[in-house]
Each structure stands twice: as C-alpha cells, then as structure tokens.
Amino acid sequence: MAFCIIFSSIELSIAQVTSLFSEGVLDTKVSMYGVDLSPLTDEANGTTMKERMEVLKKKIPAAKAEALKTKIESNPMMGLAMVLLPPRGTIYLKKDVVLGKIYGLGYYLEHYHNLQSDEGVIYMSSLEEPLTEATASYQPSKGYEKVYSGNKMIHADQFNITKESGSVTVAGYPCQRSIYTAKNLNAEAPSSMAGMTTPIVHKLVVYTSDKVSKSINFSHPYYLPEDHGILRIDAYYDESKEPSAVYEVTAVKPQTVTDELLAVKKSKPLYAIDDVTYGMKVMTIMFGGLSSLKDDQDADDDTDAEE
C-alpha cells in the first residue's frame, strides 16, 4: 500500500507528535505501481467490481492504468497481490487492543488482537456473497506462525536488514526507514490458503515511528520484527526500482476509542486458526476476489478485440 506523505501542522499539534500515539483511529490504503487502489473498495463508486474499476480508470492517467494492466498480465502473482493486499483499511487502537477493519477486492475482514486477554479473532466475509463468512480465533501468547503463515510472517534471519539514518515523515509522524532484502529468492513460501503460493518478496522498505504504538502492526499485511509502530511498507516483488505495492497509513487521528468501536464481528462456528475447514472457506472467499478481478480483465480483453 507510492505513499502520500501528509504534513499537517494544523491537525497534528507538537504535543501529539512528540508523545506516544496509543489511542485513536488510523486510515490505510494500498497503491500498486503508483495507482491508488482504494477507489475499488468504495461503494460510492459502484456495487460491482466492474463498476468500481471503471471509476478507477477515469481517475488515473491512461499511461498508469496501462502500465498496471501490463504488469498484472505479465506476472500472474501481481493479480494475487492485488487481492491479498487490502486497498483500504481502518485501524482502531486502544493501548494493547487493536481492531483492523479491512476492505479487500471482493472481501471484508476484521482482525481483533488483544494482548490483555490473550485473544485474537479474524472474521472474513465475501462482498460478492455476504452470507459466505468465516471466523477463527487464536492466542497471541502461542505465537503468530499460524496467523501470518507463508511470506506474510517476516523472519529477521531470512533478510539482510539495514537501518537508515535520518527521518522521513509519514502521516505527520517522524519515521526511520529499514530495508529488508531477501537472502534467498528461490524458496517459494506457501500462504495460509491451502497451499497457494504468494508473491515472493524481494525487498521491503519499512517505515517505523517510535511515537506510534507497535500494537497497530498486527493489522498490517506483513508482520515484521519491529519495536515501533509501522506506518508504511514498500513491497518489491521483482528487481524493479519502483515498489510493486505500497501499503501506507494516510491519517493518524488521536481520539477516544470505545469498547463498541473495538467489537469484532463473529460468525458461527468459531474455528481454530489452523482448522482446515476454515482455511478452505477463506480460500473460497479470496478466490471470489480473484474471480471478480479476472472477469474485469476478460471484459477489457473482449473490448480491445472488438476495437
């Protein structure tokens, strides 16, 4: 999820920037090859993926739209990356309790993480078929290997990590950049979805702020061994100089977060995170997102053929 860097002396006082952000709301978005994908999850842009895609195409330069289409067609993993990286999200934070509400291509997801009660819950539903849903639970104290499996769980020993000096501002907060470069690109990491492979990470550029609680990191698409809050991740799935995808926090809003805002959706039955049935349901929901994306691409191909 290129990133928009927000400088706002009006909305963010010096006191807020110099003190730890541990309660409030954060907004996130994803861009791929410089194209902001968040309009694809906005109901104001249409009820179907095709309608939203048409709105997106009108909002971006034709050259960027064509470049993104070419990238996806040349590498099937890019289409999968569009589904796995949620274009838009909202994170509710209250000290050690966090709820991420994520709007993906064809699906909606909530991730609740509570260190105090040692409770984690992930709820997912299909936007194409709202009655298709699944919920799983886990205990944070037992680790996160089953939650962020495959290459979503970033292990420090698998990357060369360089910490850069200096500071970069993201969403009004000073951040340090860390560059994660993969040591071995030959090993394909299976995802948590029944053996599917996910895009191979060549490099990640991670922006962290010691002024933001690291509790928000559990709501990000990658789980990284960082001690401070992550506000931006540049993901490289090839050797290009431009990031394949950029995940970023676009707004940090200190405010009171009530228990109601931290309430996570749950469907029945409640599965264990490693239950095979749960994994199959998640795969079905995610494939719905892939299908909607493929249908739009097929429609474009048909239009091009007619012309």
Short mmCIF file of C-alpha atoms in Angstrom, two decimals:
data_model
loop_
_atom_site.label_atom_id
_atom_site.label_comp_id
_atom_site.label_asym_id
_atom_site.label_seq_id
_atom_site.Cartn_x
_atom_site.Cartn_y
_atom_site.Cartn_z
CA MET A 1 0.00 0.00 0.00
CA ALA A 2 3.65 5.38 -3.91
CA PHE A 3 2.74 6.75 -0.46
CA CYS A 4 1.14 10.11 0.25
CA ILE A 5 3.19 11.88 2.90
CA ILE A 6 0.96 14.13 4.94
CA PHE A 7 2.35 17.24 6.61
CA SER A 8 -0.29 18.92 8.76
CA SER A 9 0.69 21.49 11.36
CA ILE A 10 -3.00 22.25 11.77
CA GLU A 11 -4.31 18.76 12.53
CA LEU A 12 -1.30 17.46 14.42
CA SER A 13 -0.04 19.57 17.31
CA ILE A 14 3.54 19.35 18.52
CA ALA A 15 2.30 17.63 21.67
CA GLN A 16 0.70 14.87 19.62
CA VAL A 17 3.80 14.32 17.52
CA THR A 18 6.18 14.17 20.48
CA SER A 19 4.02 11.91 22.64
CA LEU A 20 3.24 8.24 22.01
CA PHE A 21 0.12 7.63 19.93
CA SER A 22 -1.64 4.78 21.75
CA GLU A 23 -5.34 5.54 21.28
CA GLY A 24 -7.23 6.62 18.21
CA VAL A 25 -8.01 5.75 14.60
CA LEU A 26 -5.72 5.25 11.61
CA ASP A 27 -6.66 5.07 7.92
CA THR A 28 -4.70 2.94 5.45
CA LYS A 29 -4.56 2.44 1.70
CA VAL A 30 -2.65 0.47 -0.92
CA SER A 31 -1.12 1.61 -4.20
CA MET A 32 0.35 -0.60 -6.92
CA TYR A 33 2.88 0.88 -9.33
CA GLY A 34 1.72 4.35 -8.34
CA VAL A 35 -2.01 3.63 -8.74
CA ASP A 36 -4.16 4.20 -5.65
CA LEU A 37 -6.43 1.14 -5.38
CA SER A 38 -8.68 2.41 -2.58
CA PRO A 39 -11.47 3.52 -5.00
CA LEU A 40 -12.01 -0.19 -5.76
CA THR A 41 -13.49 -0.64 -2.27
CA ASP A 42 -15.63 2.49 -2.19
CA GLU A 43 -19.34 1.69 -2.53
CA ALA A 44 -19.89 5.23 -3.84
CA ASN A 45 -18.07 4.09 -6.98
CA GLY A 46 -20.48 1.24 -7.71
CA THR A 47 -21.77 -2.03 -6.30
CA THR A 48 -19.74 -4.35 -8.54
CA MET A 49 -16.01 -4.66 -9.13
CA LYS A 50 -16.52 -3.83 -12.82
CA GLU A 51 -18.27 -0.55 -11.97
CA ARG A 52 -15.57 0.43 -9.48
CA MET A 53 -12.82 -0.47 -11.92
CA GLU A 54 -14.37 1.85 -14.50
CA VAL A 55 -14.39 4.70 -11.96
CA LEU A 56 -10.76 4.00 -11.07
CA LYS A 57 -9.73 4.08 -14.73
CA LYS A 58 -11.30 7.52 -15.11
CA LYS A 59 -9.43 8.85 -12.08
CA ILE A 60 -5.92 7.87 -13.14
CA PRO A 61 -3.82 8.78 -16.19
CA ALA A 62 -4.22 6.33 -19.07
CA ALA A 63 -0.48 5.61 -19.07
CA LYS A 64 -0.57 4.50 -15.42
CA ALA A 65 -3.64 2.33 -16.00
CA GLU A 66 -2.00 0.64 -18.98
CA ALA A 67 1.26 0.13 -17.07
CA LEU A 68 -0.60 -1.54 -14.18
CA LYS A 69 -2.54 -3.77 -16.59
CA THR A 70 0.70 -4.80 -18.33
CA LYS A 71 2.35 -5.66 -15.00
CA ILE A 72 -0.58 -7.83 -13.93
CA GLU A 73 -0.77 -9.63 -17.29
CA SER A 74 2.98 -10.30 -17.37
CA ASN A 75 3.08 -11.66 -13.83
CA PRO A 76 0.04 -13.59 -12.52
CA MET A 77 1.31 -13.04 -8.97
CA MET A 78 0.51 -9.34 -9.30
CA GLY A 79 -3.20 -10.11 -9.61
CA LEU A 80 -2.96 -12.23 -6.48
CA ALA A 81 -1.09 -9.43 -4.72
CA MET A 82 -3.98 -7.06 -5.50
CA VAL A 83 -6.31 -9.43 -3.68
CA LEU A 84 -4.02 -10.16 -0.73
CA LEU A 85 -3.11 -6.51 -0.10
CA PRO A 86 -6.29 -4.74 1.03
CA PRO A 87 -6.78 -1.42 -0.83
CA ARG A 88 -8.35 0.31 2.17
CA GLY A 89 -8.50 -0.15 5.92
CA THR A 90 -9.30 1.46 9.27
CA ILE A 91 -7.43 0.60 12.47
CA TYR A 92 -8.91 1.25 15.92
CA LEU A 93 -6.31 1.33 18.69
CA LYS A 94 -6.57 1.49 22.47
CA LYS A 95 -3.25 0.68 24.15
CA ASP A 96 -2.71 -3.09 23.68
CA VAL A 97 -6.06 -3.69 21.97
CA VAL A 98 -6.44 -3.19 18.23
CA LEU A 99 -9.16 -3.88 15.66
CA GLY A 100 -8.39 -3.64 11.98
CA LYS A 101 -11.28 -3.34 9.52
CA ILE A 102 -10.04 -4.19 6.06
CA TYR A 103 -11.75 -3.77 2.70
CA GLY A 104 -10.26 -6.06 0.08
CA LEU A 105 -11.14 -6.91 -3.51
CA GLY A 106 -14.28 -8.97 -3.07
CA TYR A 107 -13.98 -9.46 0.69
CA TYR A 108 -14.23 -7.73 4.07
CA LEU A 109 -12.03 -8.68 7.01
CA GLU A 110 -11.78 -7.79 10.70
CA HIS A 111 -8.72 -8.65 12.79
CA TYR A 112 -9.01 -8.24 16.56
CA HIS A 113 -5.86 -8.51 18.68
CA ASN A 114 -5.92 -8.17 22.48
CA LEU A 115 -2.74 -8.81 24.46
CA GLN A 116 -4.53 -8.14 27.75
CA SER A 117 -6.98 -11.02 27.33
CA ASP A 118 -4.66 -13.08 25.09
CA GLU A 119 -7.32 -13.18 22.40
CA GLY A 120 -7.11 -12.91 18.64
CA VAL A 121 -10.07 -13.14 16.25
CA ILE A 122 -10.18 -12.96 12.46
CA TYR A 123 -13.53 -12.53 10.71
CA MET A 124 -13.90 -12.62 6.93
CA SER A 125 -16.92 -12.33 4.65
CA SER A 126 -17.46 -12.20 0.90
CA LEU A 127 -18.65 -8.93 -0.61
CA GLU A 128 -19.97 -10.83 -3.62
CA GLU A 129 -21.93 -13.28 -1.45
CA PRO A 130 -22.49 -11.67 2.01
CA LEU A 131 -23.71 -14.92 3.59
CA THR A 132 -20.34 -16.55 2.90
CA GLU A 133 -18.32 -15.85 6.05
CA ALA A 134 -15.86 -17.48 8.44
CA THR A 135 -14.36 -16.67 11.85
CA ALA A 136 -11.29 -18.08 13.56
CA SER A 137 -9.62 -17.46 16.91
CA TYR A 138 -6.08 -17.78 18.24
CA GLN A 139 -3.99 -16.94 21.30
CA PRO A 140 -1.25 -14.31 20.78
CA SER A 141 0.82 -15.90 23.56
CA LYS A 142 1.27 -19.00 21.38
CA GLY A 143 2.90 -17.05 18.56
CA TYR A 144 1.85 -15.88 15.11
CA GLU A 145 3.19 -18.53 12.74
CA LYS A 146 -0.33 -19.83 12.03
CA VAL A 147 -1.75 -16.32 11.68
CA TYR A 148 0.84 -14.88 9.30
CA SER A 149 1.99 -18.01 7.52
CA GLY A 150 3.96 -18.10 4.30
CA ASN A 151 5.89 -14.94 3.50
CA LYS A 152 3.45 -12.75 5.42
CA MET A 153 5.49 -13.61 8.53
CA ILE A 154 8.81 -11.84 8.08
CA HIS A 155 11.72 -13.53 9.88
CA ALA A 156 14.78 -11.39 10.53
CA ASP A 157 17.18 -14.26 9.81
CA GLN A 158 15.83 -14.57 6.25
CA PHE A 159 16.66 -10.97 5.35
CA ASN A 160 19.60 -8.61 5.35
CA ILE A 161 18.30 -5.63 7.34
CA THR A 162 19.74 -2.14 7.01
CA LYS A 163 18.62 0.70 9.28
CA GLU A 164 18.95 4.08 7.61
CA SER A 165 19.88 7.24 9.47
CA GLY A 166 17.71 10.32 9.27
CA SER A 167 13.96 10.72 9.46
CA VAL A 168 11.09 10.57 6.96
CA THR A 169 7.63 11.94 7.72
CA VAL A 170 4.63 9.67 7.16
CA ALA A 171 1.11 10.80 8.11
CA GLY A 172 2.62 13.58 10.20
CA TYR A 173 4.92 11.32 12.23
CA PRO A 174 8.73 11.05 12.03
CA CYS A 175 9.82 7.60 10.83
CA GLN A 176 13.04 5.64 10.44
CA ARG A 177 13.49 3.56 7.29
CA SER A 178 14.61 -0.07 7.44
CA ILE A 179 15.42 -2.02 4.28
CA TYR A 180 14.74 -5.78 4.32
CA THR A 181 16.49 -7.58 1.44
CA ALA A 182 15.73 -11.29 0.98
CA LYS A 183 18.71 -13.63 1.33
CA ASN A 184 17.13 -16.44 -0.71
CA LEU A 185 14.73 -15.81 -3.59
CA ASN A 186 14.49 -19.44 -4.68
CA ALA A 187 12.22 -20.63 -1.89
CA GLU A 188 8.53 -20.09 -2.61
CA ALA A 189 6.63 -19.65 0.62
CA PRO A 190 3.16 -21.20 0.75
CA SER A 191 0.42 -18.98 2.08
CA SER A 192 -2.11 -19.91 4.73
CA MET A 193 -4.63 -20.67 1.98
CA ALA A 194 -4.42 -24.38 1.33
CA GLY A 195 -1.02 -24.43 -0.31
CA MET A 196 -1.43 -21.39 -2.56
CA THR A 197 1.80 -19.54 -3.17
CA THR A 198 2.03 -15.82 -2.52
CA PRO A 199 4.17 -13.25 -4.36
CA ILE A 200 7.84 -13.70 -3.47
CA VAL A 201 9.18 -10.75 -1.51
CA HIS A 202 12.46 -9.47 -2.93
CA LYS A 203 12.65 -6.44 -0.69
CA LEU A 204 10.62 -4.48 1.86
CA VAL A 205 11.22 -0.88 2.86
CA VAL A 206 9.66 -0.35 6.28
CA TYR A 207 8.89 2.99 7.93
CA THR A 208 8.55 2.92 11.74
CA SER A 209 7.84 5.65 14.28
CA ASP A 210 8.74 5.49 17.96
CA LYS A 211 5.83 7.87 18.50
CA VAL A 212 3.26 5.23 17.49
CA SER A 213 2.37 2.07 19.44
CA LYS A 214 3.58 -1.13 17.79
CA SER A 215 0.18 -2.70 18.57
CA ILE A 216 -1.02 -1.44 15.16
CA ASN A 217 1.46 -3.78 13.46
CA PHE A 218 -0.87 -6.75 13.93
CA SER A 219 -3.29 -5.16 11.44
CA HIS A 220 -0.76 -4.85 8.62
CA PRO A 221 -0.46 -7.28 5.66
CA TYR A 222 3.06 -8.26 6.77
CA TYR A 223 4.14 -9.00 10.33
CA LEU A 224 7.65 -7.68 10.89
CA PRO A 225 10.07 -7.85 13.84
CA GLU A 226 9.89 -4.12 14.62
CA ASP A 227 9.73 -2.49 18.06
CA HIS A 228 7.77 0.58 16.96
CA GLY A 229 4.61 1.31 15.00
CA ILE A 230 4.85 0.70 11.26
CA LEU A 231 3.30 3.46 9.16
CA ARG A 232 4.36 2.39 5.69
CA ILE A 233 5.65 -0.67 3.83
CA ASP A 234 7.07 -0.63 0.29
CA ALA A 235 6.94 -4.15 -1.15
CA TYR A 236 9.11 -5.23 -4.09
CA TYR A 237 8.09 -8.47 -5.84
CA ASP A 238 10.75 -8.18 -8.56
CA GLU A 239 14.02 -6.36 -9.19
CA SER A 240 12.38 -3.12 -10.33
CA LYS A 241 13.49 0.15 -8.79
CA GLU A 242 9.85 1.10 -8.26
CA PRO A 243 7.96 -0.76 -5.49
CA SER A 244 5.35 -3.23 -6.71
CA ALA A 245 2.98 -2.23 -3.92
CA VAL A 246 2.88 0.41 -1.22
CA TYR A 247 0.89 -0.03 1.98
CA GLU A 248 0.60 3.19 3.98
CA VAL A 249 -1.11 4.86 6.87
CA THR A 250 -2.62 8.04 5.43
CA ALA A 251 -4.07 9.56 8.60
CA VAL A 252 -3.44 9.22 12.34
CA LYS A 253 -6.31 10.60 14.44
CA PRO A 254 -5.94 10.68 18.24
CA GLN A 255 -9.38 10.22 19.79
CA THR A 256 -11.24 8.22 22.41
CA VAL A 257 -11.86 4.64 21.29
CA THR A 258 -14.84 2.98 22.98
CA ASP A 259 -15.44 -0.72 23.56
CA GLU A 260 -18.12 -0.54 20.86
CA LEU A 261 -15.54 0.53 18.29
CA LEU A 262 -13.35 -2.42 19.30
CA ALA A 263 -16.12 -5.02 18.97
CA VAL A 264 -15.24 -7.64 16.36
CA LYS A 265 -17.76 -9.47 14.19
CA LYS A 266 -18.10 -13.22 14.75
CA SER A 267 -19.86 -15.91 12.77
CA LYS A 268 -20.59 -19.49 13.80
CA PRO A 269 -18.91 -21.88 14.15
CA LEU A 270 -15.79 -20.32 15.66
CA TYR A 271 -12.84 -22.19 14.11
CA ALA A 272 -9.30 -22.60 15.33
CA ILE A 273 -6.92 -20.59 13.16
CA ASP A 274 -5.34 -23.78 11.77
CA ASP A 275 -8.62 -25.61 11.11
CA VAL A 276 -8.63 -27.00 7.55
CA THR A 277 -12.31 -26.16 7.06
CA TYR A 278 -11.65 -22.55 7.99
CA GLY A 279 -8.75 -22.43 5.54
CA MET A 280 -10.94 -23.73 2.73
CA LYS A 281 -13.64 -21.15 3.47
CA VAL A 282 -11.09 -18.35 3.45
CA MET A 283 -9.72 -19.61 0.14
CA THR A 284 -13.24 -19.61 -1.35
CA ILE A 285 -13.78 -16.02 -0.25
CA MET A 286 -10.39 -14.90 -1.55
CA PHE A 287 -10.91 -16.67 -4.88
CA GLY A 288 -14.10 -14.63 -5.21
CA GLY A 289 -11.92 -11.52 -5.23
CA LEU A 290 -9.63 -13.06 -7.83
CA SER A 291 -12.61 -14.04 -9.99
CA SER A 292 -14.06 -10.54 -9.92
CA LEU A 293 -10.70 -9.12 -10.95
CA LYS A 294 -10.33 -11.71 -13.73
CA ASP A 295 -13.85 -11.01 -15.00
CA ASP A 296 -12.97 -7.35 -15.37
CA GLN A 297 -9.75 -8.18 -17.23
CA ASP A 298 -11.63 -10.55 -19.55
CA ALA A 299 -14.16 -7.81 -20.28
CA ASP A 300 -11.33 -5.44 -21.17
CA ASP A 301 -9.80 -8.04 -23.48
CA ASP A 302 -13.14 -8.53 -25.23
CA THR A 303 -13.49 -4.77 -25.69
CA ASP A 304 -9.98 -4.50 -27.10
CA ALA A 305 -10.68 -7.36 -29.51
CA GLU A 306 -13.84 -5.68 -30.77
CA GLU A 307 -11.93 -2.46 -31.40
#
